[in-house]
Amino acid sequence: MTEQEQPVHKRRIHYSGKYPRHFAEKYKELHPEKYKDEIAHVRAKGNTPAGTHIPIMVKEILGILAIKPGEQGFDATLGYGGHTMAMLKELQGRGHLYGGDVDPIESKKTEARIRQQGYGPDIWERRQMNFCEIDKLAAEVGPFDFVLADLGVSSMQIDNPERGFTYKSDGPLDLRLNPEAGISAADRLQQMSCDELVGMMQENADEPYAEEIARQIVRTERHTAIRTTRALYEVIEKALQRVRLQRDEKGNLPERRDIIRKSSARVFQALRIDVNHEYEVLYEFMEKLPEALAPGGRAAILTFHSGEDRIVKKAFKAFHQQGIYKEIARDVIRPSREECYENSRAHSTKLRWAVKA
């Protein structure tokens, strides 16, 4: 090999301080199997290590699903695999669990981690699929004794700026759960009128300043396409610089920077829901779920905002009135104060369940 053919050595990015700010610098957090002490230290501070995900309400979910060895189940939203690992332990080596996920990037990484724990295809299989296709899977493998759907976006998707899920890091404005299908959020913005943007933000995120933000998006798009997460954040920031702030429930006038931060989170949520057709997919899943469950089958669903929770609550109630479900959650279940402290991303979580007749 000549000197010109020698591969160029690239130094690893420096792990800057105890809490690196940029995703690429957090190589210790991105390799939890190698840096267990670092992971424990980050979690002890109530933070989620970059590129990982802490499963929410595991104890409560296992109590609802009441998994018995030999049963067949479906983790409809595999994610990082934390719930799946807990359910596999309940099976005690007998039965079968399927893990579905629409994200081809993260689900492959999760499969590798689960295989490393010794779970082979005899007890666990990954399926790249949208969870609304539960009817097709059940037709192939038979009905399920238990089903879990965690509707939240996984932390490793949010943390990675290349996926474009958050305004906190600059990256391409994508927001697709499956970047190999559909169109990006940047392209979607160019398709929408001002009225459509207002409706999207109000319906998907209850955004109080939807009209002001929508008008600023349209004005900006006339001159420069909004292609990055930071560009969209700056548009939201500009829209809210002179808007008359609304007082909170206690009559207090909030800080403008807090309003910008909260509105940015809601706009990104609304756009993500739109790009991935999340409400349509959830409606379809809830309609198909009863037929995919075996008699006495249990279903648990985690939601993270009011729109999702309304859909789940309404569907469970309707099927319960028809006698299809013999029992449903009367009240929503929330994570404990201790869990919210240990995992800040658990705050908005709601858990509902149903048991098929």
Short mmCIF file of C-alpha atoms in Angstrom, two decimals:
data_model
loop_
_atom_site.label_atom_id
_atom_site.label_comp_id
_atom_site.label_asym_id
_atom_site.label_seq_id
_atom_site.Cartn_x
_atom_site.Cartn_y
_atom_site.Cartn_z
CA MET A 1 0.00 0.00 0.00
CA THR A 2 1.47 3.36 -1.04
CA GLU A 3 1.62 6.37 1.26
CA GLN A 4 -1.24 7.98 -0.68
CA GLU A 5 -3.40 4.86 -0.18
CA GLN A 6 -2.89 4.82 3.58
CA PRO A 7 -6.24 5.38 5.38
CA VAL A 8 -6.44 8.74 7.09
CA HIS A 9 -6.67 8.36 10.86
CA LYS A 10 -9.49 10.36 12.40
CA ARG A 11 -9.23 11.27 16.05
CA ARG A 12 -12.26 10.61 18.18
CA ILE A 13 -14.21 13.74 19.09
CA HIS A 14 -13.22 14.92 22.55
CA TYR A 15 -15.72 14.09 25.31
CA SER A 16 -16.06 17.64 26.50
CA GLY A 17 -16.62 17.79 30.26
CA LYS A 18 -19.11 15.85 32.36
CA TYR A 19 -22.06 16.80 30.15
CA PRO A 20 -21.07 17.30 26.48
CA ARG A 21 -23.50 19.53 24.61
CA HIS A 22 -23.27 18.12 21.10
CA PHE A 23 -24.56 14.70 20.12
CA ALA A 24 -21.35 13.61 18.36
CA GLU A 25 -19.29 14.42 21.46
CA LYS A 26 -21.30 12.07 23.66
CA TYR A 27 -19.59 8.86 22.55
CA LYS A 28 -19.55 7.51 26.12
CA GLU A 29 -23.31 7.82 26.40
CA LEU A 30 -23.78 6.36 22.91
CA HIS A 31 -21.96 3.18 24.00
CA PRO A 32 -23.62 2.28 27.31
CA GLU A 33 -22.16 -1.24 27.30
CA LYS A 34 -18.64 0.21 27.49
CA TYR A 35 -19.22 3.16 29.83
CA LYS A 36 -21.61 1.85 32.48
CA ASP A 37 -20.34 4.19 35.20
CA GLU A 38 -20.90 7.21 32.94
CA ILE A 39 -24.42 6.04 32.10
CA ALA A 40 -25.25 5.56 35.78
CA HIS A 41 -23.91 9.04 36.55
CA VAL A 42 -26.04 10.69 33.85
CA ARG A 43 -29.18 8.85 34.97
CA ALA A 44 -28.55 9.71 38.61
CA LYS A 45 -28.89 13.36 37.57
CA GLY A 46 -32.37 12.66 36.17
CA ASN A 47 -31.18 12.77 32.55
CA THR A 48 -31.45 10.27 29.70
CA PRO A 49 -28.07 9.35 28.21
CA ALA A 50 -27.84 10.38 24.55
CA GLY A 51 -28.82 7.68 22.08
CA THR A 52 -30.61 5.62 24.74
CA HIS A 53 -34.15 5.43 26.06
CA ILE A 54 -35.52 4.74 29.54
CA PRO A 55 -38.75 2.69 29.37
CA ILE A 56 -41.66 4.34 31.18
CA MET A 57 -44.02 2.75 33.72
CA VAL A 58 -42.59 -0.75 33.30
CA LYS A 59 -43.94 -2.03 36.63
CA GLU A 60 -47.45 -0.73 35.94
CA ILE A 61 -47.48 -2.18 32.41
CA LEU A 62 -46.35 -5.62 33.57
CA GLY A 63 -49.06 -5.55 36.22
CA ILE A 64 -51.71 -4.82 33.58
CA LEU A 65 -50.49 -7.30 30.97
CA ALA A 66 -50.06 -10.10 33.55
CA ILE A 67 -47.83 -12.06 31.15
CA LYS A 68 -47.65 -15.80 31.66
CA PRO A 69 -44.97 -18.15 30.26
CA GLY A 70 -46.13 -19.68 26.98
CA GLU A 71 -48.21 -16.71 25.83
CA GLN A 72 -47.84 -14.76 22.59
CA GLY A 73 -47.43 -10.98 22.62
CA PHE A 74 -46.77 -7.95 20.46
CA ASP A 75 -44.73 -4.90 21.38
CA ALA A 76 -46.23 -2.65 18.73
CA THR A 77 -43.62 0.09 19.10
CA LEU A 78 -40.27 -1.57 19.78
CA GLY A 79 -38.15 1.57 20.20
CA TYR A 80 -35.04 1.01 22.31
CA GLY A 81 -36.42 -2.34 23.51
CA GLY A 82 -36.73 -1.60 27.22
CA HIS A 83 -40.34 -2.74 27.49
CA THR A 84 -39.59 -5.73 25.26
CA MET A 85 -36.75 -6.90 27.53
CA ALA A 86 -39.05 -6.67 30.57
CA MET A 87 -41.77 -8.68 28.80
CA LEU A 88 -39.30 -11.32 27.61
CA LYS A 89 -38.22 -11.90 31.21
CA GLU A 90 -41.85 -12.52 32.15
CA LEU A 91 -42.12 -15.22 29.46
CA GLN A 92 -39.27 -17.14 31.14
CA GLY A 93 -38.11 -18.69 27.88
CA ARG A 94 -41.55 -19.98 26.85
CA GLY A 95 -43.93 -18.33 24.41
CA HIS A 96 -43.26 -15.76 21.71
CA LEU A 97 -42.96 -11.98 21.46
CA TYR A 98 -42.99 -9.86 18.30
CA GLY A 99 -41.52 -6.39 18.18
CA GLY A 100 -42.77 -4.02 15.50
CA ASP A 101 -41.33 -0.64 14.57
CA VAL A 102 -41.57 1.62 11.54
CA ASP A 103 -38.07 3.06 12.14
CA PRO A 104 -35.53 0.99 10.14
CA ILE A 105 -32.54 2.74 11.70
CA GLU A 106 -33.16 2.30 15.41
CA SER A 107 -35.04 -1.02 15.25
CA LYS A 108 -32.00 -2.76 13.74
CA LYS A 109 -29.83 -1.48 16.58
CA THR A 110 -32.39 -2.71 19.08
CA GLU A 111 -32.49 -6.14 17.46
CA ALA A 112 -28.71 -6.43 17.86
CA ARG A 113 -28.93 -5.52 21.56
CA ILE A 114 -31.70 -8.06 22.21
CA ARG A 115 -29.82 -10.81 20.38
CA GLN A 116 -26.76 -10.05 22.51
CA GLN A 117 -28.88 -10.80 25.56
CA GLY A 118 -29.42 -14.33 24.26
CA TYR A 119 -32.94 -14.02 22.84
CA GLY A 120 -33.14 -15.86 19.52
CA PRO A 121 -35.88 -15.99 16.87
CA ASP A 122 -37.48 -18.93 18.68
CA ILE A 123 -38.85 -16.51 21.30
CA TRP A 124 -38.49 -13.03 19.79
CA GLU A 125 -38.76 -11.55 16.28
CA ARG A 126 -38.43 -8.02 14.95
CA ARG A 127 -40.82 -6.83 12.28
CA GLN A 128 -40.31 -3.54 10.46
CA MET A 129 -43.91 -2.44 10.19
CA ASN A 130 -46.33 0.26 11.18
CA PHE A 131 -48.29 -0.85 14.22
CA CYS A 132 -51.59 -0.19 12.41
CA GLU A 133 -50.77 -3.33 10.41
CA ILE A 134 -51.41 -5.45 13.51
CA ASP A 135 -54.22 -7.24 11.67
CA LYS A 136 -51.81 -8.57 9.03
CA LEU A 137 -49.41 -9.84 11.68
CA ALA A 138 -52.21 -11.49 13.67
CA ALA A 139 -53.53 -13.15 10.51
CA GLU A 140 -50.05 -14.60 9.94
CA VAL A 141 -49.08 -15.71 13.46
CA GLY A 142 -52.38 -15.87 15.35
CA PRO A 143 -54.03 -13.63 17.97
CA PHE A 144 -52.10 -12.07 20.84
CA ASP A 145 -52.50 -12.63 24.55
CA PHE A 146 -50.98 -9.25 25.29
CA VAL A 147 -50.21 -6.08 23.32
CA LEU A 148 -48.29 -2.94 24.27
CA ALA A 149 -48.17 0.30 22.30
CA ASP A 150 -45.90 3.11 23.50
CA LEU A 151 -46.86 6.08 21.35
CA GLY A 152 -43.99 8.33 22.38
CA VAL A 153 -41.04 9.22 20.17
CA SER A 154 -37.98 7.42 21.54
CA SER A 155 -35.22 9.44 23.15
CA MET A 156 -32.59 8.20 20.69
CA GLN A 157 -34.67 9.64 17.85
CA ILE A 158 -35.07 12.98 19.63
CA ASP A 159 -31.41 13.21 20.64
CA ASN A 160 -29.97 12.61 17.17
CA PRO A 161 -29.92 15.97 15.31
CA GLU A 162 -29.78 14.15 11.97
CA ARG A 163 -33.38 13.03 12.51
CA GLY A 164 -34.68 16.59 12.98
CA PHE A 165 -37.10 15.87 15.85
CA THR A 166 -36.19 18.78 18.10
CA TYR A 167 -35.58 22.51 17.89
CA LYS A 168 -32.81 22.21 20.51
CA SER A 169 -30.24 20.93 17.99
CA ASP A 170 -29.63 22.07 14.44
CA GLY A 171 -30.19 19.49 11.73
CA PRO A 172 -32.28 18.75 8.67
CA LEU A 173 -35.98 19.40 9.22
CA ASP A 174 -37.06 15.81 8.61
CA LEU A 175 -39.18 14.43 11.49
CA ARG A 176 -40.02 11.15 9.72
CA LEU A 177 -40.10 8.03 11.88
CA ASN A 178 -39.16 6.16 8.71
CA PRO A 179 -36.84 8.42 6.68
CA GLU A 180 -37.12 6.00 3.75
CA ALA A 181 -40.82 6.73 3.19
CA GLY A 182 -43.01 9.79 2.75
CA ILE A 183 -41.81 13.38 2.61
CA SER A 184 -39.79 15.40 5.09
CA ALA A 185 -41.24 18.11 7.32
CA ALA A 186 -39.35 20.72 5.27
CA ASP A 187 -41.12 19.60 2.09
CA ARG A 188 -44.44 19.39 3.91
CA LEU A 189 -44.18 23.04 5.04
CA GLN A 190 -43.83 24.12 1.42
CA GLN A 191 -47.07 22.33 0.52
CA MET A 192 -49.30 23.91 3.17
CA SER A 193 -51.31 27.12 3.06
CA CYS A 194 -51.57 29.49 6.00
CA ASP A 195 -55.00 28.11 6.98
CA GLU A 196 -53.74 24.54 6.78
CA LEU A 197 -50.78 25.39 9.02
CA VAL A 198 -53.08 27.00 11.58
CA GLY A 199 -55.36 23.97 11.61
CA MET A 200 -52.43 21.57 11.92
CA MET A 201 -50.93 23.40 14.91
CA GLN A 202 -54.25 23.80 16.69
CA GLU A 203 -55.46 20.23 16.14
CA ASN A 204 -52.16 18.44 16.76
CA ALA A 205 -50.73 20.54 19.56
CA ASP A 206 -53.30 23.07 20.84
CA GLU A 207 -50.90 25.87 19.88
CA PRO A 208 -52.35 29.21 21.12
CA TYR A 209 -50.22 31.32 18.74
CA ALA A 210 -50.88 29.20 15.66
CA GLU A 211 -52.05 32.09 13.47
CA GLU A 212 -49.04 34.28 14.17
CA ILE A 213 -46.59 31.42 13.60
CA ALA A 214 -48.35 30.25 10.43
CA ARG A 215 -48.25 33.73 8.90
CA GLN A 216 -44.52 34.02 9.63
CA ILE A 217 -43.85 30.59 8.11
CA VAL A 218 -45.67 31.56 4.91
CA ARG A 219 -43.85 34.92 4.72
CA THR A 220 -40.49 33.21 5.17
CA GLU A 221 -41.21 30.44 2.65
CA ARG A 222 -41.90 33.05 -0.04
CA HIS A 223 -38.24 34.07 0.05
CA THR A 224 -36.29 31.21 1.67
CA ALA A 225 -37.25 27.57 2.16
CA ILE A 226 -37.17 26.42 5.79
CA ARG A 227 -34.88 23.40 5.56
CA THR A 228 -33.38 23.02 9.06
CA THR A 229 -34.62 22.71 12.62
CA ARG A 230 -32.82 25.89 13.62
CA ALA A 231 -34.38 27.81 10.74
CA LEU A 232 -37.87 26.80 11.87
CA TYR A 233 -37.08 27.75 15.46
CA GLU A 234 -35.93 31.20 14.32
CA VAL A 235 -39.16 31.66 12.37
CA ILE A 236 -41.19 30.78 15.49
CA GLU A 237 -39.02 33.09 17.58
CA LYS A 238 -39.55 35.96 15.13
CA ALA A 239 -43.31 35.35 15.04
CA LEU A 240 -43.55 35.62 18.81
CA GLN A 241 -41.24 38.58 19.40
CA ARG A 242 -44.02 41.17 19.29
CA VAL A 243 -47.11 39.08 19.93
CA ARG A 244 -49.27 40.01 22.91
CA LEU A 245 -48.65 37.35 25.52
CA GLN A 246 -51.57 35.52 27.11
CA ARG A 247 -51.76 35.27 30.89
CA ASP A 248 -51.68 31.81 32.47
CA GLU A 249 -54.42 30.25 34.61
CA LYS A 250 -53.19 32.17 37.67
CA GLY A 251 -53.22 35.48 35.83
CA ASN A 252 -49.45 35.73 35.60
CA LEU A 253 -47.71 37.02 32.49
CA PRO A 254 -45.11 34.44 31.37
CA GLU A 255 -41.57 35.17 30.19
CA ARG A 256 -41.39 35.57 26.42
CA ARG A 257 -38.48 33.13 26.15
CA ASP A 258 -40.60 30.47 27.90
CA ILE A 259 -43.44 31.08 25.47
CA ILE A 260 -41.05 30.69 22.52
CA ARG A 261 -39.64 27.47 23.96
CA LYS A 262 -43.06 25.92 24.63
CA SER A 263 -44.49 27.00 21.28
CA SER A 264 -41.45 25.58 19.49
CA ALA A 265 -41.98 22.21 21.18
CA ARG A 266 -45.67 22.23 20.21
CA VAL A 267 -45.01 23.22 16.59
CA PHE A 268 -42.45 20.43 16.18
CA GLN A 269 -44.92 18.00 17.75
CA ALA A 270 -47.71 19.12 15.43
CA LEU A 271 -45.49 18.84 12.37
CA ARG A 272 -44.22 15.38 13.42
CA ILE A 273 -47.79 14.13 13.87
CA ASP A 274 -48.72 15.48 10.44
CA VAL A 275 -45.67 14.10 8.60
CA ASN A 276 -46.10 10.62 10.06
CA HIS A 277 -49.95 10.60 9.87
CA GLU A 278 -49.92 9.64 13.54
CA TYR A 279 -53.59 10.25 14.28
CA GLU A 280 -54.75 8.31 11.22
CA VAL A 281 -52.44 5.44 12.14
CA LEU A 282 -53.66 5.41 15.74
CA TYR A 283 -57.33 5.43 14.69
CA GLU A 284 -56.63 2.44 12.44
CA PHE A 285 -54.72 0.58 15.16
CA MET A 286 -57.47 1.09 17.73
CA GLU A 287 -60.07 -0.23 15.26
CA LYS A 288 -58.03 -3.36 14.48
CA LEU A 289 -56.79 -4.09 18.02
CA PRO A 290 -59.82 -6.08 19.29
CA GLU A 291 -59.68 -8.58 16.43
CA ALA A 292 -55.95 -9.06 16.95
CA LEU A 293 -56.41 -9.97 20.63
CA ALA A 294 -57.18 -13.49 21.82
CA PRO A 295 -60.16 -13.94 24.18
CA GLY A 296 -59.04 -12.51 27.52
CA GLY A 297 -56.17 -10.70 25.79
CA ARG A 298 -54.79 -7.58 27.50
CA ALA A 299 -53.76 -4.31 25.85
CA ALA A 300 -51.84 -1.41 27.38
CA ILE A 301 -51.26 1.91 25.61
CA LEU A 302 -48.98 4.78 26.63
CA THR A 303 -49.90 8.23 25.29
CA PHE A 304 -48.02 11.50 25.56
CA HIS A 305 -50.44 14.27 24.63
CA SER A 306 -54.16 14.96 24.86
CA GLY A 307 -54.94 14.21 21.20
CA GLU A 308 -53.62 10.65 21.45
CA ASP A 309 -55.27 10.06 24.81
CA ARG A 310 -58.68 11.15 23.50
CA ILE A 311 -58.48 8.68 20.62
CA VAL A 312 -57.49 5.79 22.90
CA LYS A 313 -60.06 6.62 25.58
CA LYS A 314 -62.89 6.95 23.05
CA ALA A 315 -62.07 3.67 21.29
CA PHE A 316 -61.75 1.68 24.51
CA LYS A 317 -65.06 3.10 25.77
CA ALA A 318 -66.92 2.39 22.54
CA PHE A 319 -65.76 -1.24 22.33
CA HIS A 320 -66.47 -1.73 26.03
CA GLN A 321 -70.07 -0.56 25.52
CA GLN A 322 -70.39 -3.06 22.67
CA GLY A 323 -69.21 -5.86 24.95
CA ILE A 324 -66.00 -6.46 22.99
CA TYR A 325 -63.87 -5.44 25.95
CA LYS A 326 -65.02 -6.86 29.25
CA GLU A 327 -63.01 -4.35 31.26
CA ILE A 328 -61.20 -1.05 30.59
CA ALA A 329 -59.30 1.51 32.63
CA ARG A 330 -61.84 3.82 34.28
CA ASP A 331 -59.20 6.39 35.08
CA VAL A 332 -55.91 7.21 33.41
CA ILE A 333 -52.77 5.97 35.17
CA ARG A 334 -49.87 8.41 35.57
CA PRO A 335 -46.20 7.74 36.41
CA SER A 336 -45.14 8.17 40.00
CA ARG A 337 -43.44 11.32 41.25
CA GLU A 338 -40.26 9.29 41.76
CA GLU A 339 -40.25 8.09 38.15
CA CYS A 340 -40.82 11.61 36.83
CA TYR A 341 -37.87 12.80 38.89
CA GLU A 342 -35.63 10.02 37.58
CA ASN A 343 -36.86 10.39 33.99
CA SER A 344 -37.97 13.90 33.04
CA ARG A 345 -39.48 12.60 29.78
CA ALA A 346 -42.12 10.66 31.75
CA HIS A 347 -44.05 13.75 32.94
CA SER A 348 -46.71 13.83 30.22
CA THR A 349 -47.30 10.07 30.09
CA LYS A 350 -50.77 8.55 30.41
CA LEU A 351 -51.49 4.82 30.55
CA ARG A 352 -54.78 3.17 29.59
CA TRP A 353 -55.66 -0.52 29.29
CA ALA A 354 -58.37 -2.92 28.16
CA VAL A 355 -59.15 -6.64 28.45
CA LYS A 356 -60.98 -8.45 25.66
CA ALA A 357 -64.12 -10.38 26.55
#
